Coordinates of N, CA and C in Angstrom, one line a residue:
M1 N 0.8 -1.2 0.0 CA 0.0 0.0 0.0 C 0.9 1.3 0.0
G2 N 2.0 1.3 0.8 CA 2.8 2.4 0.9 C 3.5 2.8 -0.4
V3 N 3.9 1.8 -1.2 CA 4.5 2.0 -2.5 C 3.5 2.6 -3.5
F4 N 2.3 2.0 -3.4 CA 1.2 2.5 -4.3 C 0.9 4.0 -3.9
V5 N 0.8 4.3 -2.7 CA 0.6 5.7 -2.3 C 1.7 6.6 -2.7
L6 N 3.0 6.2 -2.6 CA 4.1 6.9 -3.1 C 4.0 7.2 -4.6
A7 N 3.6 6.1 -5.3 CA 3.5 6.2 -6.8 C 2.4 7.3 -7.1
L8 N 1.3 7.2 -6.4 CA 0.2 8.2 -6.6 C 0.7 9.6 -6.3
A9 N 1.5 9.8 -5.2 CA 2.0 11.1 -4.8 C 2.9 11.6 -5.8
V10 N 3.8 10.8 -6.3 CA 4.7 11.3 -7.4 C 3.9 11.6 -8.6
G11 N 3.0 10.7 -9.0 CA 2.2 11.0 -10.2 C 1.4 12.3 -10.0
A12 N 0.8 12.5 -8.9 CA 0.1 13.8 -8.7 C 1.0 15.0 -8.8
L13 N 2.2 14.9 -8.3 CA 3.1 16.0 -8.5 C 3.4 16.3 -10.0
E14 N 3.6 15.2 -10.7 CA 3.9 15.4 -12.2 C 2.7 16.0 -12.9
L15 N 1.4 15.7 -12.4 CA 0.2 16.1 -13.2 C -0.3 17.4 -12.6
S16 N 0.2 18.0 -11.5 CA -0.3 19.1 -10.9 C -0.1 20.4 -11.8
P17 N -1.0 21.4 -11.7 CA -0.8 22.6 -12.5 C 0.5 23.3 -12.2
G18 N 1.0 24.0 -13.1 CA 2.3 24.7 -12.9 C 3.4 23.9 -13.3
P19 N 4.6 24.3 -13.1 CA 5.8 23.6 -13.5 C 5.9 22.3 -12.7
A20 N 6.1 21.2 -13.5 CA 6.3 19.9 -12.8 C 7.7 19.8 -12.2
P21 N 7.8 19.1 -11.1 CA 9.1 19.0 -10.5 C 10.0 18.2 -11.5
S22 N 11.3 18.7 -11.7 CA 12.1 18.0 -12.7 C 13.1 17.1 -12.1
R23 N 13.4 17.3 -10.8 CA 14.4 16.4 -10.2 C 13.9 16.1 -8.7
V24 N 14.2 14.9 -8.3 CA 13.8 14.5 -6.9 C 15.1 13.9 -6.3
A25 N 15.5 14.6 -5.2 CA 16.6 14.1 -4.4 C 16.1 12.9 -3.6
P26 N 17.0 11.9 -3.3 CA 16.6 10.8 -2.5 C 15.9 11.1 -1.2
Q27 N 16.3 12.2 -0.5 CA 15.7 12.6 0.7 C 14.2 13.0 0.4
E28 N 13.9 13.6 -0.7 CA 12.5 13.9 -1.1 C 11.7 12.7 -1.3
L29 N 12.3 11.7 -1.9 CA 11.7 10.4 -2.1 C 11.4 9.8 -0.7
A30 N 12.3 9.9 0.2 CA 12.1 9.4 1.5 C 11.0 10.1 2.2
E31 N 10.9 11.4 2.1 CA 9.8 12.1 2.7 C 8.4 11.7 2.2
L32 N 8.4 11.6 0.9 CA 7.1 11.1 0.2 C 6.7 9.8 0.7
S33 N 7.6 8.9 0.9 CA 7.3 7.5 1.2 C 7.3 7.2 2.7
G34 N 7.9 8.0 3.5 CA 7.9 7.8 4.9 C 9.1 6.9 5.3
V35 N 10.0 6.5 4.3 CA 11.2 5.7 4.6 C 12.2 6.7 5.1
E36 N 12.7 6.5 6.3 CA 13.7 7.4 6.9 C 15.0 7.5 6.1
N37 N 15.6 6.4 5.7 CA 16.8 6.4 5.0 C 16.7 5.5 3.7
P38 N 16.5 6.2 2.6 CA 16.2 5.4 1.4 C 17.4 4.5 1.0
S39 N 18.6 4.8 1.5 CA 19.7 3.9 1.1 C 19.9 2.7 2.0
A40 N 19.1 2.6 3.1 CA 19.2 1.6 4.0 C 18.7 0.2 3.6
G41 N 17.9 0.2 2.5 CA 17.4 -1.0 2.0 C 16.0 -1.4 2.6
T42 N 15.4 -0.4 3.3 CA 14.1 -0.7 3.9 C 13.0 -0.3 2.9
G43 N 11.8 -0.8 3.1 CA 10.7 -0.5 2.3 C 11.0 -0.8 0.8
F44 N 10.7 0.1 -0.1 CA 10.8 -0.1 -1.5 C 12.3 0.1 -2.0
Y45 N 13.1 0.8 -1.2 CA 14.5 1.1 -1.6 C 15.4 -0.1 -1.3
R46 N 16.4 -0.2 -2.1 CA 17.4 -1.2 -2.0 C 18.8 -0.5 -1.9
P47 N 19.8 -1.2 -1.4 CA 21.1 -0.5 -1.3 C 21.6 -0.1 -2.7
A48 N 22.3 1.0 -2.7 CA 22.8 1.5 -4.0 C 23.9 0.6 -4.5
P49 N 24.1 0.6 -5.8 CA 25.2 -0.2 -6.3 C 26.5 0.2 -5.8
T50 N 27.4 -0.8 -5.7 CA 28.8 -0.5 -5.2 C 29.5 0.1 -6.4
L51 N 30.1 1.3 -6.1 CA 30.9 2.0 -7.1 C 32.4 1.8 -6.8
S52 N 33.2 1.6 -7.8 CA 34.6 1.5 -7.6 C 35.2 2.8 -7.0
P53 N 36.2 2.7 -6.1 CA 36.7 3.9 -5.5 C 37.5 4.7 -6.4
K54 N 37.8 4.2 -7.6 CA 38.6 5.0 -8.6 C 38.0 4.8 -10.0
G55 N 38.4 5.7 -10.9 CA 38.0 5.5 -12.3 C 36.6 6.1 -12.6
L56 N 36.2 5.9 -13.8 CA 35.0 6.5 -14.4 C 33.7 5.9 -13.7
I57 N 32.8 6.8 -13.4 CA 31.5 6.4 -13.0 C 30.6 6.5 -14.2
S58 N 30.1 5.4 -14.7 CA 29.3 5.4 -15.9 C 27.9 4.9 -15.6
F59 N 26.9 5.6 -16.0 CA 25.5 5.3 -15.8 C 25.1 4.3 -16.9
D60 N 24.3 3.3 -16.5 CA 23.6 2.5 -17.5 C 22.2 2.4 -17.2
D61 N 21.4 1.9 -18.2 CA 19.9 1.9 -18.0 C 19.5 1.2 -16.7
D62 N 20.1 0.1 -16.4 CA 19.6 -0.7 -15.3 C 20.0 -0.2 -13.9
R63 N 21.1 0.6 -13.9 CA 21.6 1.1 -12.6 C 21.5 2.6 -12.4
F64 N 20.8 3.3 -13.3 CA 20.7 4.7 -13.3 C 20.2 5.2 -12.0
E65 N 19.1 4.7 -11.6 CA 18.5 5.2 -10.3 C 19.4 5.0 -9.1
G66 N 20.0 3.8 -9.0 CA 20.8 3.5 -7.9 C 22.1 4.3 -7.9
I67 N 22.7 4.6 -9.0 CA 23.9 5.4 -9.0 C 23.5 6.9 -8.7
Y68 N 22.4 7.3 -9.3 CA 21.9 8.7 -9.0 C 21.7 8.8 -7.5
R69 N 21.1 7.9 -6.8 CA 20.8 7.9 -5.4 C 22.2 7.9 -4.6
E70 N 23.1 7.1 -5.0 CA 24.4 7.0 -4.3 C 25.1 8.3 -4.4
L71 N 25.1 8.9 -5.6 CA 25.9 10.2 -5.7 C 25.2 11.4 -5.0
Y72 N 23.9 11.3 -4.9 CA 23.2 12.4 -4.1 C 23.4 12.1 -2.6
D73 N 23.3 10.9 -2.2 CA 23.4 10.6 -0.7 C 24.8 10.8 -0.2
H74 N 25.8 10.5 -1.1 CA 27.2 10.6 -0.6 C 28.1 11.4 -1.6
R75 N 27.6 12.5 -2.0 CA 28.2 13.3 -3.1 C 29.7 13.7 -2.7
T76 N 30.0 14.0 -1.5 CA 31.3 14.4 -1.1 C 32.3 13.3 -1.3
R77 N 31.9 12.1 -1.2 CA 32.8 10.9 -1.5 C 33.2 10.8 -2.9
Y78 N 32.4 11.4 -3.8 CA 32.7 11.2 -5.3 C 33.1 12.5 -6.0
L79 N 33.2 13.6 -5.3 CA 33.6 14.8 -5.9 C 34.9 14.7 -6.6
G80 N 35.0 15.2 -7.8 CA 36.3 15.2 -8.6 C 36.3 14.0 -9.5
R81 N 35.5 13.0 -9.3 CA 35.5 11.8 -10.1 C 35.0 12.1 -11.5
E82 N 35.5 11.3 -12.5 CA 35.1 11.4 -13.9 C 33.7 10.7 -14.0
V83 N 32.7 11.3 -14.7 CA 31.4 10.8 -14.8 C 31.0 10.8 -16.3
E84 N 30.3 9.7 -16.7 CA 29.7 9.7 -18.1 C 28.2 9.4 -17.9
L85 N 27.4 10.3 -18.4 CA 26.0 10.4 -18.2 C 25.3 10.5 -19.5
R86 N 24.2 9.7 -19.7 CA 23.4 9.8 -20.9 C 22.0 10.1 -20.5
G87 N 21.4 11.1 -21.1 CA 20.0 11.4 -20.8 C 19.4 12.5 -21.7
T88 N 18.3 13.0 -21.2 CA 17.6 14.1 -22.0 C 17.8 15.4 -21.3
V89 N 18.0 16.4 -22.2 CA 18.2 17.8 -21.7 C 16.9 18.5 -21.3
R90 N 17.0 19.2 -20.2 CA 15.8 20.0 -19.7 C 16.4 21.2 -19.0
R91 N 15.7 22.3 -19.1 CA 16.1 23.6 -18.4 C 15.0 23.8 -17.4
E92 N 15.5 24.5 -16.3 CA 14.6 24.8 -15.2 C 15.0 26.1 -14.5
E93 N 14.1 26.8 -13.9 CA 14.4 28.0 -13.1 C 15.2 27.5 -11.9
G94 N 16.1 28.4 -11.4 CA 16.8 28.1 -10.2 C 18.2 27.4 -10.4
L95 N 18.5 27.1 -11.6 CA 19.8 26.5 -11.9 C 20.9 27.5 -11.9
P96 N 22.2 27.1 -11.7 CA 23.3 28.0 -11.9 C 23.3 28.6 -13.3
E97 N 23.9 29.7 -13.5 CA 24.0 30.4 -14.8 C 24.6 29.4 -15.8
K98 N 24.0 29.3 -17.0 CA 24.4 28.4 -18.1 C 24.3 26.9 -17.7
G99 N 23.6 26.6 -16.6 CA 23.4 25.2 -16.2 C 22.2 24.7 -16.9
Y100 N 22.1 23.4 -17.1 CA 20.9 22.7 -17.6 C 20.9 21.3 -17.0
L101 N 19.8 20.6 -17.1 CA 19.7 19.3 -16.5 C 19.8 18.2 -17.6
V102 N 20.4 17.1 -17.2 CA 20.4 15.9 -18.0 C 20.0 14.8 -17.2
G103 N 18.9 14.1 -17.6 CA 18.4 13.0 -16.8 C 17.5 12.0 -17.5
R104 N 16.9 11.2 -16.7 CA 16.0 10.2 -17.2 C 14.7 10.2 -16.4
R105 N 13.6 9.7 -16.9 CA 12.4 9.6 -16.2 C 12.3 8.2 -15.5
L106 N 12.2 8.3 -14.1 CA 12.1 7.2 -13.3 C 10.6 6.8 -13.2
R107 N 10.3 5.6 -13.6 CA 9.0 5.1 -13.6 C 8.8 4.1 -12.5
W108 N 7.9 4.4 -11.6 CA 7.6 3.4 -10.5 C 6.7 2.3 -11.0
C109 N 5.7 2.5 -11.7 CA 4.8 1.4 -12.1 C 4.2 1.7 -13.5
C110 N 3.8 2.9 -13.7 CA 3.1 3.3 -15.0 C 3.5 4.7 -15.4
E111 N 3.1 5.1 -16.6 CA 3.5 6.4 -17.1 C 3.1 7.5 -16.3
N112 N 2.0 7.4 -15.6 CA 1.5 8.5 -14.8 C 2.2 8.7 -13.5
D113 N 3.2 7.8 -13.1 CA 3.9 8.0 -11.9 C 5.4 8.1 -12.2
E114 N 5.8 8.9 -13.1 CA 7.2 9.1 -13.4 C 7.7 10.4 -12.8
V115 N 9.0 10.5 -12.5 CA 9.6 11.7 -12.1 C 11.0 11.8 -12.8
F116 N 11.4 13.0 -13.1 CA 12.7 13.2 -13.8 C 13.8 13.3 -12.8
L117 N 14.7 12.3 -12.9 CA 15.9 12.3 -12.1 C 17.1 12.8 -12.9
A118 N 17.7 13.9 -12.5 CA 18.6 14.6 -13.3 C 19.8 15.2 -12.5
F119 N 20.9 15.4 -13.2 CA 22.0 16.1 -12.7 C 22.1 17.5 -13.4
V120 N 22.6 18.5 -12.7 CA 22.9 19.8 -13.2 C 24.2 19.5 -14.0
V121 N 24.2 20.1 -15.3 CA 25.4 20.0 -16.1 C 25.8 21.5 -16.3
L122 N 27.1 21.7 -16.2 CA 27.7 23.0 -16.4 C 28.8 22.8 -17.5
G123 N 28.8 23.7 -18.5 CA 29.7 23.7 -19.5 C 29.3 22.9 -20.7
G124 N 30.0 23.0 -21.8 CA 29.6 22.3 -23.0 C 28.5 23.1 -23.6
K125 N 28.3 22.9 -24.9 CA 27.2 23.7 -25.6 C 25.9 23.0 -25.2
A126 N 25.0 23.7 -24.6 CA 23.7 23.2 -24.2 C 22.8 23.0 -25.4
P127 N 22.5 21.7 -25.7 CA 21.5 21.4 -26.7 C 20.1 21.9 -26.4
P128 N 19.2 21.9 -27.3 CA 17.8 22.3 -27.0 C 17.1 21.3 -26.1
D129 N 16.1 21.7 -25.3 CA 15.4 20.8 -24.4 C 14.9 19.6 -25.2
G130 N 14.9 18.5 -24.6 CA 14.3 17.3 -25.2 C 15.4 16.5 -26.0
T131 N 16.6 17.1 -26.2 CA 17.6 16.4 -26.9 C 18.3 15.3 -26.1
G132 N 18.5 14.2 -26.7 CA 19.3 13.1 -26.0 C 20.8 13.4 -26.1
V133 N 21.5 13.3 -25.0 CA 23.0 13.6 -25.0 C 23.8 12.6 -24.2
R134 N 25.1 12.6 -24.5 CA 26.0 11.9 -23.7 C 27.0 13.0 -23.1
V135 N 27.1 13.1 -21.8 CA 27.9 14.1 -21.1 C 29.1 13.4 -20.4
R136 N 30.2 13.9 -20.6 CA 31.4 13.4 -19.8 C 32.0 14.6 -19.1
G137 N 32.4 14.4 -17.8 CA 33.0 15.5 -17.1 C 33.3 15.1 -15.7
R138 N 33.6 16.0 -14.8 CA 33.9 15.8 -13.4 C 32.7 16.1 -12.5
L139 N 32.6 15.3 -11.5 CA 31.5 15.6 -10.5 C 32.0 16.7 -9.6
V140 N 31.1 17.7 -9.5 CA 31.4 18.9 -8.6 C 30.1 19.1 -7.8
E141 N 30.2 20.1 -6.9 CA 29.0 20.4 -6.1 C 28.6 21.8 -6.4
V142 N 27.3 22.1 -6.6 CA 26.8 23.4 -6.9 C 25.6 23.7 -6.1
S143 N 25.2 24.9 -6.0 CA 23.9 25.2 -5.2 C 22.8 25.5 -6.3
T144 N 21.7 25.0 -6.0 CA 20.5 25.3 -6.8 C 19.4 25.9 -5.9
R145 N 18.5 26.6 -6.5 CA 17.4 27.2 -5.8 C 16.1 26.5 -6.2
D146 N 15.3 26.1 -5.2 CA 14.0 25.6 -5.5 C 13.0 26.8 -5.8
P147 N 12.5 26.9 -7.0 CA 11.7 28.1 -7.3 C 10.4 28.2 -6.4
E148 N 9.9 27.1 -6.0 CA 8.7 27.1 -5.2 C 8.9 27.6 -3.7
S149 N 10.0 27.0 -3.1 CA 10.2 27.4 -1.7 C 11.2 28.5 -1.5
G150 N 12.0 28.8 -2.6 CA 13.0 29.8 -2.5 C 14.3 29.3 -1.8
K151 N 14.3 28.1 -1.3 CA 15.5 27.5 -0.6 C 16.6 27.2 -1.5
T152 N 17.8 27.4 -1.1 CA 19.0 27.0 -1.9 C 19.6 25.8 -1.2
F153 N 20.1 24.8 -2.0 CA 20.7 23.6 -1.4 C 21.7 23.1 -2.3
P154 N 22.8 22.4 -1.8 CA 23.8 21.8 -2.6 C 23.4 20.5 -3.3
V155 N 23.9 20.3 -4.5 CA 23.6 19.1 -5.3 C 24.8 18.7 -6.0
P156 N 25.0 17.4 -6.4 CA 26.1 17.0 -7.2 C 25.8 17.5 -8.7
A157 N 26.8 17.9 -9.4 CA 26.7 18.4 -10.7 C 27.8 17.8 -11.6
V158 N 27.7 17.9 -12.9 CA 28.8 17.5 -13.8 C 29.3 18.7 -14.5
R159 N 30.6 19.0 -14.3 CA 31.3 20.0 -15.1 C 31.8 19.4 -16.3
A160 N 31.0 19.6 -17.4 CA 31.2 18.8 -18.7 C 32.5 19.3 -19.4
H161 N 33.2 18.4 -20.0 CA 34.2 18.7 -20.9 C 33.9 18.1 -22.3
A162 N 32.8 17.3 -22.4 CA 32.3 16.8 -23.7 C 30.8 16.6 -23.6
V163 N 30.1 17.1 -24.5 CA 28.7 16.9 -24.7 C 28.4 16.6 -26.1
S164 N 27.8 15.4 -26.4 CA 27.5 15.0 -27.8 C 26.1 14.5 -27.9
P165 N 25.5 14.5 -29.1 CA 24.2 14.0 -29.3 C 24.2 12.5 -29.0
D166 N 23.1 11.9 -28.4 CA 23.1 10.5 -28.2 C 21.6 10.1 -28.0
E167 N 21.1 9.2 -28.8 CA 19.7 8.8 -28.6 C 19.7 7.3 -28.3
G168 N 20.8 6.6 -28.1 CA 20.9 5.2 -27.9 C 20.7 4.7 -26.4
F169 N 19.8 5.4 -25.7 CA 19.6 5.0 -24.3 C 18.1 5.0 -24.1
S170 N 17.7 4.4 -23.0 CA 16.2 4.4 -22.6 C 15.9 5.7 -21.9
P171 N 15.0 6.5 -22.3 CA 14.7 7.7 -21.6 C 13.9 7.4 -20.3
V172 N 13.4 6.1 -20.1 CA 12.7 5.7 -18.9 C 13.6 4.7 -18.2
V173 N 13.8 4.8 -16.9 CA 14.5 3.9 -16.1 C 13.6 3.4 -14.9
F174 N 13.9 2.4 -14.3 CA 13.1 1.8 -13.2 C 13.9 1.8 -11.9
P175 N 13.3 1.7 -10.7 CA 14.0 1.6 -9.5 C 15.1 0.5 -9.5
A176 N 16.2 0.7 -8.8 CA 17.3 -0.2 -8.8 C 16.8 -1.6 -8.3
P177 N 17.2 -2.7 -8.9 CA 16.7 -4.0 -8.4 C 17.4 -4.4 -7.1

């Protein structure tokens, strides 16, 4: 029942009037679901994938949500690491100057309960919204502002040194197995 209610809550957010939320931090997912620590493996959440302590962090379709959650939960552990991310471009109010989002739609059960999981990307030539891209760069921390609450908070971001067109990925991902 809890997962179903979470799915409805996320779906309602996406369908509400006004701008739809474009990114959801793991803590926000926890608040919606009532799970205190989404990385603890309780409730719907499972432990994040184990990432190598060195080398490239590369997102794939099956582990996108888990890696996203790990980098948000423990961003300081990964700052400075090389990241390769594939996703869809989206712009939003409150981002750093010349920043844009690259992410995927996380689907809980059906199309009506999707949420856009994204990273702020800085640098590189920003393609038009809706474009599929491959971004390669370093993980950094930036501050973003929630346009609804006015609050500013730190998030992991990618300082890109290469941005190229890419359509060979699934725009929809599912919770980590």
